[in-house]
Amino acid sequence: MTNLDVCFLPAHRMLEMISKGEISAVELLDCHLDQITKINGKINAIVTLDEDRARSTARSIDQRISQKSPMRILEALPVAHKDLTVTKDMRTTFGSPIFENFVPDRNALIVDRLQDSGAVTIGKTNTPEFGAGSQTFNTVFGTTRNPYDLDKTCGGSSGGAAAALAAGLIPIADGSDHGGSLRNPASFCNVVGLRPSTGRVPTWPNASAWYPLSVLGPMARTVADISLMLSAIAGPDLRCPLSIMESPNIFQQGLIRDFKGVRIAWSRTLGGIPVDDEVLGVIEGAVRGLEDLGCIVEEVDPDLEEADEVFHVLRAWHMEST
């Protein structure tokens, strides 16, 4: 198996290789660093890279494994954090020249949870300034490009994360979503981005703890890896009043289940939003797949005509207040 082959394995397969001794944490890291060296200059997905820190962490993991310590949920998986997410002792710019040289003295809660679960922080992924936009560019680092076509956008605002996943630079990534920032770039880059329910992944530090629209969430190349990552980053935190109190262990129970009778609503246009015919064809195929699983699928047409205007007002208020 080549380094490139390893980089495009599902994260859960990488974990299996680590647990069986088929690859070390340092070797897994080196595979991804090699891919970053070859590809990142073309797509500009990872904008801050700390190889020395990552190697030190990977060596510590190999030592843990040699001592027969229990495997953690994300043991040895390389991860890069969105550049909106404060990361201790690592440059975090928020995509803005105002914070171009800002180095936090603490981690965000999601970073702590990823690292405590064994993930290896390698750097930061690009974002538009303060995450405001469905494209990924800023005056600090420039534009992130779509790995499938360098002339096309990767989407945003978690575009650096989506592009890095699609190019095999990392197997998992964190992102955030206010109005599509996990889902939009995932769809553009053919990966998976899940916007969880408010409070599923607590946000701390958080300047507006009661604001429900902006959430953190997982990104990966497969749904199974999304579930794996959620089992590490979900769960309540006393500093976050909107936390869902349910244990994150539910995401370790597997995805295979009986879907017979599950009710699902779907819409062709969400009340009149333009949808490309090719995209609609994919959605219709998914509908048929859900019906084959025994789901009760009903077409609906919600009135979301003013949703975009409402979102822009709420986002402006949120940014002004923070």
PDB file of C-alpha atoms in Angstrom:
ATOM      1  CA  MET A   1       0.000   0.000   0.000  1.00  0.00           C
ATOM      2  CA  THR A   2       1.441   3.390  -1.010  1.00  0.00           C
ATOM      3  CA  ASN A   3       1.435   6.541   1.096  1.00  0.00           C
ATOM      4  CA  LEU A   4      -1.247   7.920  -1.209  1.00  0.00           C
ATOM      5  CA  ASP A   5      -3.412   4.844  -0.677  1.00  0.00           C
ATOM      6  CA  VAL A   6      -3.142   5.322   3.079  1.00  0.00           C
ATOM      7  CA  CYS A   7      -4.164   8.981   2.860  1.00  0.00           C
ATOM      8  CA  PHE A   8      -7.486   8.124   1.225  1.00  0.00           C
ATOM      9  CA  LEU A   9      -8.456   5.296   3.568  1.00  0.00           C
ATOM     10  CA  PRO A  10     -11.469   5.897   5.816  1.00  0.00           C
ATOM     11  CA  ALA A  11     -10.452   7.131   9.246  1.00  0.00           C
ATOM     12  CA  HIS A  12     -11.854   4.012  10.905  1.00  0.00           C
ATOM     13  CA  ARG A  13      -9.605   1.855   8.686  1.00  0.00           C
ATOM     14  CA  MET A  14      -6.575   3.931   9.742  1.00  0.00           C
ATOM     15  CA  LEU A  15      -7.512   3.276  13.369  1.00  0.00           C
ATOM     16  CA  GLU A  16      -7.703  -0.439  12.644  1.00  0.00           C
ATOM     17  CA  MET A  17      -4.206  -0.356  11.141  1.00  0.00           C
ATOM     18  CA  ILE A  18      -2.876   1.499  14.194  1.00  0.00           C
ATOM     19  CA  SER A  19      -4.486  -0.984  16.594  1.00  0.00           C
ATOM     20  CA  LYS A  20      -3.070  -3.983  14.692  1.00  0.00           C
ATOM     21  CA  GLY A  21       0.423  -2.518  14.452  1.00  0.00           C
ATOM     22  CA  GLU A  22       0.238  -2.335  10.651  1.00  0.00           C
ATOM     23  CA  ILE A  23       1.340   1.305  10.773  1.00  0.00           C
ATOM     24  CA  SER A  24       2.748   3.559  13.497  1.00  0.00           C
ATOM     25  CA  ALA A  25       1.454   6.990  14.438  1.00  0.00           C
ATOM     26  CA  VAL A  26       4.618   8.576  13.031  1.00  0.00           C
ATOM     27  CA  GLU A  27       4.276   6.645   9.769  1.00  0.00           C
ATOM     28  CA  LEU A  28       0.626   7.662   9.439  1.00  0.00           C
ATOM     29  CA  LEU A  29       1.572  11.280  10.044  1.00  0.00           C
ATOM     30  CA  ASP A  30       4.407  11.089   7.503  1.00  0.00           C
ATOM     31  CA  CYS A  31       2.004   9.799   4.842  1.00  0.00           C
ATOM     32  CA  HIS A  32      -0.173  12.867   5.303  1.00  0.00           C
ATOM     33  CA  LEU A  33       2.724  15.320   5.553  1.00  0.00           C
ATOM     34  CA  ASP A  34       4.047  13.930   2.271  1.00  0.00           C
ATOM     35  CA  GLN A  35       0.653  14.494   0.657  1.00  0.00           C
ATOM     36  CA  ILE A  36       0.513  18.021   2.074  1.00  0.00           C
ATOM     37  CA  THR A  37       3.940  18.770   0.590  1.00  0.00           C
ATOM     38  CA  LYS A  38       2.801  17.569  -2.830  1.00  0.00           C
ATOM     39  CA  ILE A  39      -0.711  19.020  -2.971  1.00  0.00           C
ATOM     40  CA  ASN A  40      -1.311  21.846  -0.507  1.00  0.00           C
ATOM     41  CA  GLY A  41       0.599  24.428  -2.524  1.00  0.00           C
ATOM     42  CA  LYS A  42      -1.946  23.976  -5.314  1.00  0.00           C
ATOM     43  CA  ILE A  43      -5.120  24.191  -3.243  1.00  0.00           C
ATOM     44  CA  ASN A  44      -4.089  26.271  -0.194  1.00  0.00           C
ATOM     45  CA  ALA A  45      -6.286  24.309   2.216  1.00  0.00           C
ATOM     46  CA  ILE A  46      -3.962  24.119   5.235  1.00  0.00           C
ATOM     47  CA  VAL A  47      -2.700  27.610   6.011  1.00  0.00           C
ATOM     48  CA  THR A  48      -0.698  26.957   9.177  1.00  0.00           C
ATOM     49  CA  LEU A  49       1.356  23.772   9.570  1.00  0.00           C
ATOM     50  CA  ASP A  50       3.383  22.711  12.622  1.00  0.00           C
ATOM     51  CA  GLU A  51       5.257  19.535  11.662  1.00  0.00           C
ATOM     52  CA  ASP A  52       7.488  19.494  14.750  1.00  0.00           C
ATOM     53  CA  ARG A  53       4.541  19.639  17.116  1.00  0.00           C
ATOM     54  CA  ALA A  54       2.709  16.946  15.173  1.00  0.00           C
ATOM     55  CA  ARG A  55       5.751  14.637  15.142  1.00  0.00           C
ATOM     56  CA  SER A  56       6.223  15.072  18.873  1.00  0.00           C
ATOM     57  CA  THR A  57       2.586  14.123  19.480  1.00  0.00           C
ATOM     58  CA  ALA A  58       2.828  11.128  17.134  1.00  0.00           C
ATOM     59  CA  ARG A  59       5.965   9.859  18.888  1.00  0.00           C
ATOM     60  CA  SER A  60       4.171  10.121  22.234  1.00  0.00           C
ATOM     61  CA  ILE A  61       1.289   8.079  20.823  1.00  0.00           C
ATOM     62  CA  ASP A  62       3.650   5.377  19.579  1.00  0.00           C
ATOM     63  CA  GLN A  63       5.144   5.221  23.059  1.00  0.00           C
ATOM     64  CA  ARG A  64       1.644   4.874  24.572  1.00  0.00           C
ATOM     65  CA  ILE A  65       0.875   2.042  22.190  1.00  0.00           C
ATOM     66  CA  SER A  66       4.173   0.277  22.965  1.00  0.00           C
ATOM     67  CA  GLN A  67       3.203   0.390  26.645  1.00  0.00           C
ATOM     68  CA  LYS A  68      -0.129  -1.312  25.835  1.00  0.00           C
ATOM     69  CA  SER A  69      -2.179   1.730  26.845  1.00  0.00           C
ATOM     70  CA  PRO A  70      -5.847   1.536  25.805  1.00  0.00           C
ATOM     71  CA  MET A  71      -6.599   2.843  22.311  1.00  0.00           C
ATOM     72  CA  ARG A  72      -8.429   6.152  22.316  1.00  0.00           C
ATOM     73  CA  ILE A  73     -11.298   6.947  19.946  1.00  0.00           C
ATOM     74  CA  LEU A  74      -9.215   8.920  17.426  1.00  0.00           C
ATOM     75  CA  GLU A  75      -5.768   7.532  18.210  1.00  0.00           C
ATOM     76  CA  ALA A  76      -3.087   8.946  15.866  1.00  0.00           C
ATOM     77  CA  LEU A  77      -5.495  10.469  13.328  1.00  0.00           C
ATOM     78  CA  PRO A  78      -4.067  13.719  11.887  1.00  0.00           C
ATOM     79  CA  VAL A  79      -6.463  16.660  12.187  1.00  0.00           C
ATOM     80  CA  ALA A  80      -6.338  20.339  11.253  1.00  0.00           C
ATOM     81  CA  HIS A  81      -8.573  22.857  12.987  1.00  0.00           C
ATOM     82  CA  LYS A  82     -10.583  25.552  11.242  1.00  0.00           C
ATOM     83  CA  ASP A  83      -8.823  28.901  11.566  1.00  0.00           C
ATOM     84  CA  LEU A  84     -11.797  30.265  13.511  1.00  0.00           C
ATOM     85  CA  THR A  85     -11.123  27.745  16.298  1.00  0.00           C
ATOM     86  CA  VAL A  86      -8.667  28.900  18.955  1.00  0.00           C
ATOM     87  CA  THR A  87      -5.757  26.482  19.257  1.00  0.00           C
ATOM     88  CA  LYS A  88      -3.208  26.832  22.046  1.00  0.00           C
ATOM     89  CA  ASP A  89       0.271  27.922  20.929  1.00  0.00           C
ATOM     90  CA  MET A  90      -0.774  27.831  17.263  1.00  0.00           C
ATOM     91  CA  ARG A  91      -1.390  30.885  15.111  1.00  0.00           C
ATOM     92  CA  THR A  92      -5.146  31.473  14.778  1.00  0.00           C
ATOM     93  CA  THR A  93      -6.082  34.382  12.514  1.00  0.00           C
ATOM     94  CA  PHE A  94      -9.858  34.087  11.979  1.00  0.00           C
ATOM     95  CA  GLY A  95      -8.929  34.876   8.374  1.00  0.00           C
ATOM     96  CA  SER A  96      -8.446  38.533   9.321  1.00  0.00           C
ATOM     97  CA  PRO A  97      -5.422  40.848   9.201  1.00  0.00           C
ATOM     98  CA  ILE A  98      -6.590  42.149  12.585  1.00  0.00           C
ATOM     99  CA  PHE A  99      -5.516  38.815  14.117  1.00  0.00           C
ATOM    100  CA  GLU A 100      -2.775  37.954  11.625  1.00  0.00           C
ATOM    101  CA  ASN A 101      -0.233  37.185  14.351  1.00  0.00           C
ATOM    102  CA  PHE A 102      -2.569  36.059  17.136  1.00  0.00           C
ATOM    103  CA  VAL A 103      -1.410  32.974  19.065  1.00  0.00           C
ATOM    104  CA  PRO A 104      -3.977  31.814  21.671  1.00  0.00           C
ATOM    105  CA  ASP A 105      -2.959  30.662  25.148  1.00  0.00           C
ATOM    106  CA  ARG A 106      -5.779  28.115  25.367  1.00  0.00           C
ATOM    107  CA  ASN A 107      -7.683  25.602  23.274  1.00  0.00           C
ATOM    108  CA  ALA A 108     -11.293  25.679  22.257  1.00  0.00           C
ATOM    109  CA  LEU A 109     -13.254  22.864  23.895  1.00  0.00           C
ATOM    110  CA  ILE A 110     -13.548  20.988  20.583  1.00  0.00           C
ATOM    111  CA  VAL A 111      -9.751  21.048  20.184  1.00  0.00           C
ATOM    112  CA  ASP A 112      -9.270  19.707  23.713  1.00  0.00           C
ATOM    113  CA  ARG A 113     -11.732  16.905  23.024  1.00  0.00           C
ATOM    114  CA  LEU A 114     -10.072  15.949  19.750  1.00  0.00           C
ATOM    115  CA  GLN A 115      -6.612  15.931  21.298  1.00  0.00           C
ATOM    116  CA  ASP A 116      -7.786  14.071  24.408  1.00  0.00           C
ATOM    117  CA  SER A 117      -9.235  11.445  22.048  1.00  0.00           C
ATOM    118  CA  GLY A 118      -5.826  10.894  20.471  1.00  0.00           C
ATOM    119  CA  ALA A 119      -6.034  13.061  17.354  1.00  0.00           C
ATOM    120  CA  VAL A 120      -2.781  14.691  16.207  1.00  0.00           C
ATOM    121  CA  THR A 121      -3.081  18.427  15.570  1.00  0.00           C
ATOM    122  CA  ILE A 122      -1.047  19.347  12.493  1.00  0.00           C
ATOM    123  CA  GLY A 123      -2.278  22.871  11.724  1.00  0.00           C
ATOM    124  CA  LYS A 124      -5.155  25.127  10.693  1.00  0.00           C
ATOM    125  CA  THR A 125      -7.512  25.149   7.686  1.00  0.00           C
ATOM    126  CA  ASN A 126      -8.475  28.224   5.716  1.00  0.00           C
ATOM    127  CA  THR A 127     -11.677  30.235   6.180  1.00  0.00           C
ATOM    128  CA  PRO A 128     -13.097  33.526   4.909  1.00  0.00           C
ATOM    129  CA  GLU A 129     -12.620  36.453   7.274  1.00  0.00           C
ATOM    130  CA  PHE A 130     -14.520  35.664  10.494  1.00  0.00           C
ATOM    131  CA  GLY A 131     -16.250  32.839   8.633  1.00  0.00           C
ATOM    132  CA  ALA A 132     -18.545  35.230   6.775  1.00  0.00           C
ATOM    133  CA  GLY A 133     -19.117  33.782   3.329  1.00  0.00           C
ATOM    134  CA  SER A 134     -19.784  30.747   1.188  1.00  0.00           C
ATOM    135  CA  GLN A 135     -16.376  30.982  -0.496  1.00  0.00           C
ATOM    136  CA  THR A 136     -12.994  30.573   1.177  1.00  0.00           C
ATOM    137  CA  PHE A 137     -10.554  33.433   0.674  1.00  0.00           C
ATOM    138  CA  ASN A 138      -9.057  36.211   2.788  1.00  0.00           C
ATOM    139  CA  THR A 139      -6.297  38.807   2.653  1.00  0.00           C
ATOM    140  CA  VAL A 140      -4.067  36.866   5.065  1.00  0.00           C
ATOM    141  CA  PHE A 141      -3.745  33.560   3.201  1.00  0.00           C
ATOM    142  CA  GLY A 142      -5.503  34.001  -0.133  1.00  0.00           C
ATOM    143  CA  THR A 143      -7.914  31.627  -1.860  1.00  0.00           C
ATOM    144  CA  THR A 144      -8.545  27.938  -1.250  1.00  0.00           C
ATOM    145  CA  ARG A 145      -9.271  26.012  -4.453  1.00  0.00           C
ATOM    146  CA  ASN A 146     -11.357  22.950  -5.186  1.00  0.00           C
ATOM    147  CA  PRO A 147      -9.138  19.840  -5.490  1.00  0.00           C
ATOM    148  CA  TYR A 148     -11.365  18.482  -8.260  1.00  0.00           C
ATOM    149  CA  ASP A 149     -10.952  21.607 -10.403  1.00  0.00           C
ATOM    150  CA  LEU A 150      -8.533  24.367  -9.412  1.00  0.00           C
ATOM    151  CA  ASP A 151     -10.618  26.901 -11.332  1.00  0.00           C
ATOM    152  CA  LYS A 152     -13.660  26.184  -9.148  1.00  0.00           C
ATOM    153  CA  THR A 153     -14.549  27.231  -5.609  1.00  0.00           C
ATOM    154  CA  CYS A 154     -14.326  24.858  -2.666  1.00  0.00           C
ATOM    155  CA  GLY A 155     -17.270  26.589  -0.984  1.00  0.00           C
ATOM    156  CA  GLY A 156     -17.189  27.913   2.550  1.00  0.00           C
ATOM    157  CA  SER A 157     -16.782  28.852   5.184  1.00  0.00           C
ATOM    158  CA  SER A 158     -15.192  25.517   6.191  1.00  0.00           C
ATOM    159  CA  GLY A 159     -13.687  25.356   2.712  1.00  0.00           C
ATOM    160  CA  GLY A 160     -10.133  24.707   3.837  1.00  0.00           C
ATOM    161  CA  ALA A 161     -11.289  21.680   5.809  1.00  0.00           C
ATOM    162  CA  ALA A 162     -13.377  20.298   2.937  1.00  0.00           C
ATOM    163  CA  ALA A 163     -10.591  20.759   0.390  1.00  0.00           C
ATOM    164  CA  ALA A 164      -8.026  19.180   2.724  1.00  0.00           C
ATOM    165  CA  LEU A 165     -10.236  16.117   3.196  1.00  0.00           C
ATOM    166  CA  ALA A 166     -10.932  15.787  -0.515  1.00  0.00           C
ATOM    167  CA  ALA A 167      -7.204  15.958  -1.301  1.00  0.00           C
ATOM    168  CA  GLY A 168      -6.208  13.361   1.297  1.00  0.00           C
ATOM    169  CA  LEU A 169      -4.324  15.854   3.465  1.00  0.00           C
ATOM    170  CA  ILE A 170      -6.213  14.820   6.628  1.00  0.00           C
ATOM    171  CA  PRO A 171      -8.798  12.120   7.434  1.00  0.00           C
ATOM    172  CA  ILE A 172     -10.991  14.217   9.767  1.00  0.00           C
ATOM    173  CA  ALA A 173     -11.537  17.928  10.363  1.00  0.00           C
ATOM    174  CA  ASP A 174     -13.588  20.225  12.533  1.00  0.00           C
ATOM    175  CA  GLY A 175     -15.690  23.018  11.092  1.00  0.00           C
ATOM    176  CA  SER A 176     -18.495  25.370  11.990  1.00  0.00           C
ATOM    177  CA  ASP A 177     -21.872  26.167  10.478  1.00  0.00           C
ATOM    178  CA  HIS A 178     -23.940  29.328  10.747  1.00  0.00           C
ATOM    179  CA  GLY A 179     -25.803  29.232   7.448  1.00  0.00           C
ATOM    180  CA  GLY A 180     -24.324  26.232   5.639  1.00  0.00           C
ATOM    181  CA  SER A 181     -20.613  26.455   6.381  1.00  0.00           C
ATOM    182  CA  LEU A 182     -20.200  22.728   7.064  1.00  0.00           C
ATOM    183  CA  ARG A 183     -22.649  21.493   4.433  1.00  0.00           C
ATOM    184  CA  ASN A 184     -21.866  23.851   1.553  1.00  0.00           C
ATOM    185  CA  PRO A 185     -18.123  23.105   1.189  1.00  0.00           C
ATOM    186  CA  ALA A 186     -18.695  19.404   1.850  1.00  0.00           C
ATOM    187  CA  SER A 187     -21.093  19.243  -1.096  1.00  0.00           C
ATOM    188  CA  PHE A 188     -18.695  21.203  -3.317  1.00  0.00           C
ATOM    189  CA  CYS A 189     -15.751  18.921  -2.455  1.00  0.00           C
ATOM    190  CA  ASN A 190     -17.537  15.540  -2.368  1.00  0.00           C
ATOM    191  CA  VAL A 191     -16.979  14.917   1.349  1.00  0.00           C
ATOM    192  CA  VAL A 192     -19.313  14.798   4.363  1.00  0.00           C
ATOM    193  CA  GLY A 193     -20.113  17.734   6.627  1.00  0.00           C
ATOM    194  CA  LEU A 194     -22.734  17.388   9.350  1.00  0.00           C
ATOM    195  CA  ARG A 195     -24.442  20.323  11.031  1.00  0.00           C
ATOM    196  CA  PRO A 196     -25.439  18.860  14.417  1.00  0.00           C
ATOM    197  CA  SER A 197     -28.361  20.052  16.495  1.00  0.00           C
ATOM    198  CA  THR A 198     -27.620  23.126  18.603  1.00  0.00           C
ATOM    199  CA  GLY A 199     -25.811  22.004  21.748  1.00  0.00           C
ATOM    200  CA  ARG A 200     -24.764  18.586  20.436  1.00  0.00           C
ATOM    201  CA  VAL A 201     -21.157  19.826  20.165  1.00  0.00           C
ATOM    202  CA  PRO A 202     -20.762  22.511  22.850  1.00  0.00           C
ATOM    203  CA  THR A 203     -18.959  25.707  21.884  1.00  0.00           C
ATOM    204  CA  TRP A 204     -16.446  27.171  24.325  1.00  0.00           C
ATOM    205  CA  PRO A 205     -15.131  29.821  24.514  1.00  0.00           C
ATOM    206  CA  ASN A 206     -18.291  31.450  23.223  1.00  0.00           C
ATOM    207  CA  ALA A 207     -19.044  35.163  23.288  1.00  0.00           C
ATOM    208  CA  SER A 208     -22.799  34.521  22.961  1.00  0.00           C
ATOM    209  CA  ALA A 209     -23.577  31.275  24.756  1.00  0.00           C
ATOM    210  CA  TRP A 210     -27.353  31.509  24.191  1.00  0.00           C
ATOM    211  CA  TYR A 211     -27.147  32.087  20.426  1.00  0.00           C
ATOM    212  CA  PRO A 212     -28.503  28.926  18.732  1.00  0.00           C
ATOM    213  CA  LEU A 213     -27.681  29.385  15.042  1.00  0.00           C
ATOM    214  CA  SER A 214     -23.907  28.881  14.961  1.00  0.00           C
ATOM    215  CA  VAL A 215     -22.683  25.348  15.720  1.00  0.00           C
ATOM    216  CA  LEU A 216     -19.495  23.299  15.536  1.00  0.00           C
ATOM    217  CA  GLY A 217     -19.453  19.965  13.766  1.00  0.00           C
ATOM    218  CA  PRO A 218     -17.455  17.146  12.180  1.00  0.00           C
ATOM    219  CA  MET A 219     -16.186  16.723   8.626  1.00  0.00           C
ATOM    220  CA  ALA A 220     -14.803  13.542   7.055  1.00  0.00           C
ATOM    221  CA  ARG A 221     -14.944  11.485   3.866  1.00  0.00           C
ATOM    222  CA  THR A 222     -17.523   8.940   5.072  1.00  0.00           C
ATOM    223  CA  VAL A 223     -20.649   8.950   7.231  1.00  0.00           C
ATOM    224  CA  ALA A 224     -19.096   6.267   9.454  1.00  0.00           C
ATOM    225  CA  ASP A 225     -16.154   8.583  10.146  1.00  0.00           C
ATOM    226  CA  ILE A 226     -18.550  11.426  10.985  1.00  0.00           C
ATOM    227  CA  SER A 227     -20.163   9.172  13.599  1.00  0.00           C
ATOM    228  CA  LEU A 228     -16.721   8.238  14.920  1.00  0.00           C
ATOM    229  CA  MET A 229     -15.701  11.873  15.276  1.00  0.00           C
ATOM    230  CA  LEU A 230     -19.004  12.854  16.916  1.00  0.00           C
ATOM    231  CA  SER A 231     -18.383  10.242  19.591  1.00  0.00           C
ATOM    232  CA  ALA A 232     -15.294  12.272  20.533  1.00  0.00           C
ATOM    233  CA  ILE A 233     -16.536  15.864  20.276  1.00  0.00           C
ATOM    234  CA  ALA A 234     -20.189  15.608  21.378  1.00  0.00           C
ATOM    235  CA  GLY A 235     -21.445  15.572  24.959  1.00  0.00           C
ATOM    236  CA  PRO A 236     -22.460  18.234  27.489  1.00  0.00           C
ATOM    237  CA  ASP A 237     -20.228  20.846  29.077  1.00  0.00           C
ATOM    238  CA  LEU A 238     -21.251  22.887  32.120  1.00  0.00           C
ATOM    239  CA  ARG A 239     -19.915  26.088  30.540  1.00  0.00           C
ATOM    240  CA  CYS A 240     -22.365  25.740  27.645  1.00  0.00           C
ATOM    241  CA  PRO A 241     -25.993  26.307  28.717  1.00  0.00           C
ATOM    242  CA  LEU A 242     -27.431  24.954  25.450  1.00  0.00           C
ATOM    243  CA  SER A 243     -25.613  21.615  25.780  1.00  0.00           C
ATOM    244  CA  ILE A 244     -27.547  18.466  24.916  1.00  0.00           C
ATOM    245  CA  MET A 245     -27.164  16.234  27.960  1.00  0.00           C
ATOM    246  CA  GLU A 246     -27.133  12.945  26.023  1.00  0.00           C
ATOM    247  CA  SER A 247     -23.945  10.866  26.173  1.00  0.00           C
ATOM    248  CA  PRO A 248     -21.769  10.872  23.027  1.00  0.00           C
ATOM    249  CA  ASN A 249     -21.516   7.092  23.371  1.00  0.00           C
ATOM    250  CA  ILE A 250     -24.661   6.794  21.242  1.00  0.00           C
ATOM    251  CA  PHE A 251     -22.477   7.535  18.218  1.00  0.00           C
ATOM    252  CA  GLN A 252     -20.388   4.417  18.883  1.00  0.00           C
ATOM    253  CA  GLN A 253     -23.373   2.097  18.536  1.00  0.00           C
ATOM    254  CA  GLY A 254     -22.991   1.649  14.788  1.00  0.00           C
ATOM    255  CA  LEU A 255     -24.992   2.878  11.829  1.00  0.00           C
ATOM    256  CA  ILE A 256     -26.697  -0.361  10.801  1.00  0.00           C
ATOM    257  CA  ARG A 257     -30.328  -0.342  11.917  1.00  0.00           C
ATOM    258  CA  ASP A 258     -33.859  -1.033  10.734  1.00  0.00           C
ATOM    259  CA  PHE A 259     -35.192   2.070   8.969  1.00  0.00           C
ATOM    260  CA  LYS A 260     -38.612   0.613   8.202  1.00  0.00           C
ATOM    261  CA  GLY A 261     -41.306   3.157   9.037  1.00  0.00           C
ATOM    262  CA  VAL A 262     -38.932   6.092   9.600  1.00  0.00           C
ATOM    263  CA  ARG A 263     -40.642   9.227   8.264  1.00  0.00           C
ATOM    264  CA  ILE A 264     -38.596  11.605   6.114  1.00  0.00           C
ATOM    265  CA  ALA A 265     -39.681  14.817   4.406  1.00  0.00           C
ATOM    266  CA  TRP A 266     -37.885  16.160   1.356  1.00  0.00           C
ATOM    267  CA  SER A 267     -38.265  19.157  -0.945  1.00  0.00           C
ATOM    268  CA  ARG A 268     -37.161  19.766  -4.514  1.00  0.00           C
ATOM    269  CA  THR A 269     -36.552  23.491  -4.076  1.00  0.00           C
ATOM    270  CA  LEU A 270     -37.136  24.392  -0.399  1.00  0.00           C
ATOM    271  CA  GLY A 271     -39.870  26.794  -1.384  1.00  0.00           C
ATOM    272  CA  GLY A 272     -38.474  28.087  -4.657  1.00  0.00           C
ATOM    273  CA  ILE A 273     -34.679  28.078  -4.292  1.00  0.00           C
ATOM    274  CA  PRO A 274     -32.985  27.365  -7.665  1.00  0.00           C
ATOM    275  CA  VAL A 275     -31.598  23.813  -7.823  1.00  0.00           C
ATOM    276  CA  ASP A 276     -29.466  22.437 -10.663  1.00  0.00           C
ATOM    277  CA  ASP A 277     -31.026  19.517 -12.538  1.00  0.00           C
ATOM    278  CA  GLU A 278     -27.990  17.326 -11.857  1.00  0.00           C
ATOM    279  CA  VAL A 279     -28.220  18.008  -8.129  1.00  0.00           C
ATOM    280  CA  LEU A 280     -31.944  17.284  -8.185  1.00  0.00           C
ATOM    281  CA  GLY A 281     -31.234  13.971  -9.897  1.00  0.00           C
ATOM    282  CA  VAL A 282     -28.857  12.980  -7.107  1.00  0.00           C
ATOM    283  CA  ILE A 283     -31.449  13.890  -4.474  1.00  0.00           C
ATOM    284  CA  GLU A 284     -34.152  11.908  -6.255  1.00  0.00           C
ATOM    285  CA  GLY A 285     -31.809   8.926  -6.291  1.00  0.00           C
ATOM    286  CA  ALA A 286     -31.338   9.293  -2.535  1.00  0.00           C
ATOM    287  CA  VAL A 287     -35.114   9.392  -2.086  1.00  0.00           C
ATOM    288  CA  ARG A 288     -35.445   6.089  -3.922  1.00  0.00           C
ATOM    289  CA  GLY A 289     -32.684   4.626  -1.785  1.00  0.00           C
ATOM    290  CA  LEU A 290     -34.465   5.676   1.403  1.00  0.00           C
ATOM    291  CA  GLU A 291     -37.706   4.163   0.152  1.00  0.00           C
ATOM    292  CA  ASP A 292     -35.871   0.915  -0.578  1.00  0.00           C
ATOM    293  CA  LEU A 293     -34.774   0.888   3.077  1.00  0.00           C
ATOM    294  CA  GLY A 294     -38.416   1.047   4.149  1.00  0.00           C
ATOM    295  CA  CYS A 295     -38.590   4.742   5.003  1.00  0.00           C
ATOM    296  CA  ILE A 296     -41.822   6.668   4.515  1.00  0.00           C
ATOM    297  CA  VAL A 297     -40.696   9.562   2.304  1.00  0.00           C
ATOM    298  CA  GLU A 298     -43.035  12.506   1.760  1.00  0.00           C
ATOM    299  CA  GLU A 299     -42.448  15.471  -0.549  1.00  0.00           C
ATOM    300  CA  VAL A 300     -43.151  18.853   1.041  1.00  0.00           C
ATOM    301  CA  ASP A 301     -42.793  22.478  -0.052  1.00  0.00           C
ATOM    302  CA  PRO A 302     -41.938  24.705   2.934  1.00  0.00           C
ATOM    303  CA  ASP A 303     -42.240  28.458   2.535  1.00  0.00           C
ATOM    304  CA  LEU A 304     -38.677  29.719   2.953  1.00  0.00           C
ATOM    305  CA  GLU A 305     -38.999  32.715   0.647  1.00  0.00           C
ATOM    306  CA  GLU A 306     -37.721  35.181   3.261  1.00  0.00           C
ATOM    307  CA  ALA A 307     -35.281  32.825   4.987  1.00  0.00           C
ATOM    308  CA  ASP A 308     -32.189  34.334   3.362  1.00  0.00           C
ATOM    309  CA  GLU A 309     -33.121  37.847   4.467  1.00  0.00           C
ATOM    310  CA  VAL A 310     -33.834  36.630   8.003  1.00  0.00           C
ATOM    311  CA  PHE A 311     -30.477  34.852   8.119  1.00  0.00           C
ATOM    312  CA  HIS A 312     -28.522  37.922   7.008  1.00  0.00           C
ATOM    313  CA  VAL A 313     -30.193  40.075   9.673  1.00  0.00           C
ATOM    314  CA  LEU A 314     -29.489  37.543  12.425  1.00  0.00           C
ATOM    315  CA  ARG A 315     -25.899  37.024  11.279  1.00  0.00           C
ATOM    316  CA  ALA A 316     -25.258  40.774  11.197  1.00  0.00           C
ATOM    317  CA  TRP A 317     -26.679  41.148  14.705  1.00  0.00           C
ATOM    318  CA  HIS A 318     -24.565  38.242  15.976  1.00  0.00           C
ATOM    319  CA  MET A 319     -21.323  39.548  14.481  1.00  0.00           C
ATOM    320  CA  GLU A 320     -21.947  43.084  15.707  1.00  0.00           C
ATOM    321  CA  SER A 321     -22.699  41.821  19.214  1.00  0.00           C
ATOM    322  CA  THR A 322     -19.545  39.708  19.435  1.00  0.00           C
TER     323      THR A 322
END
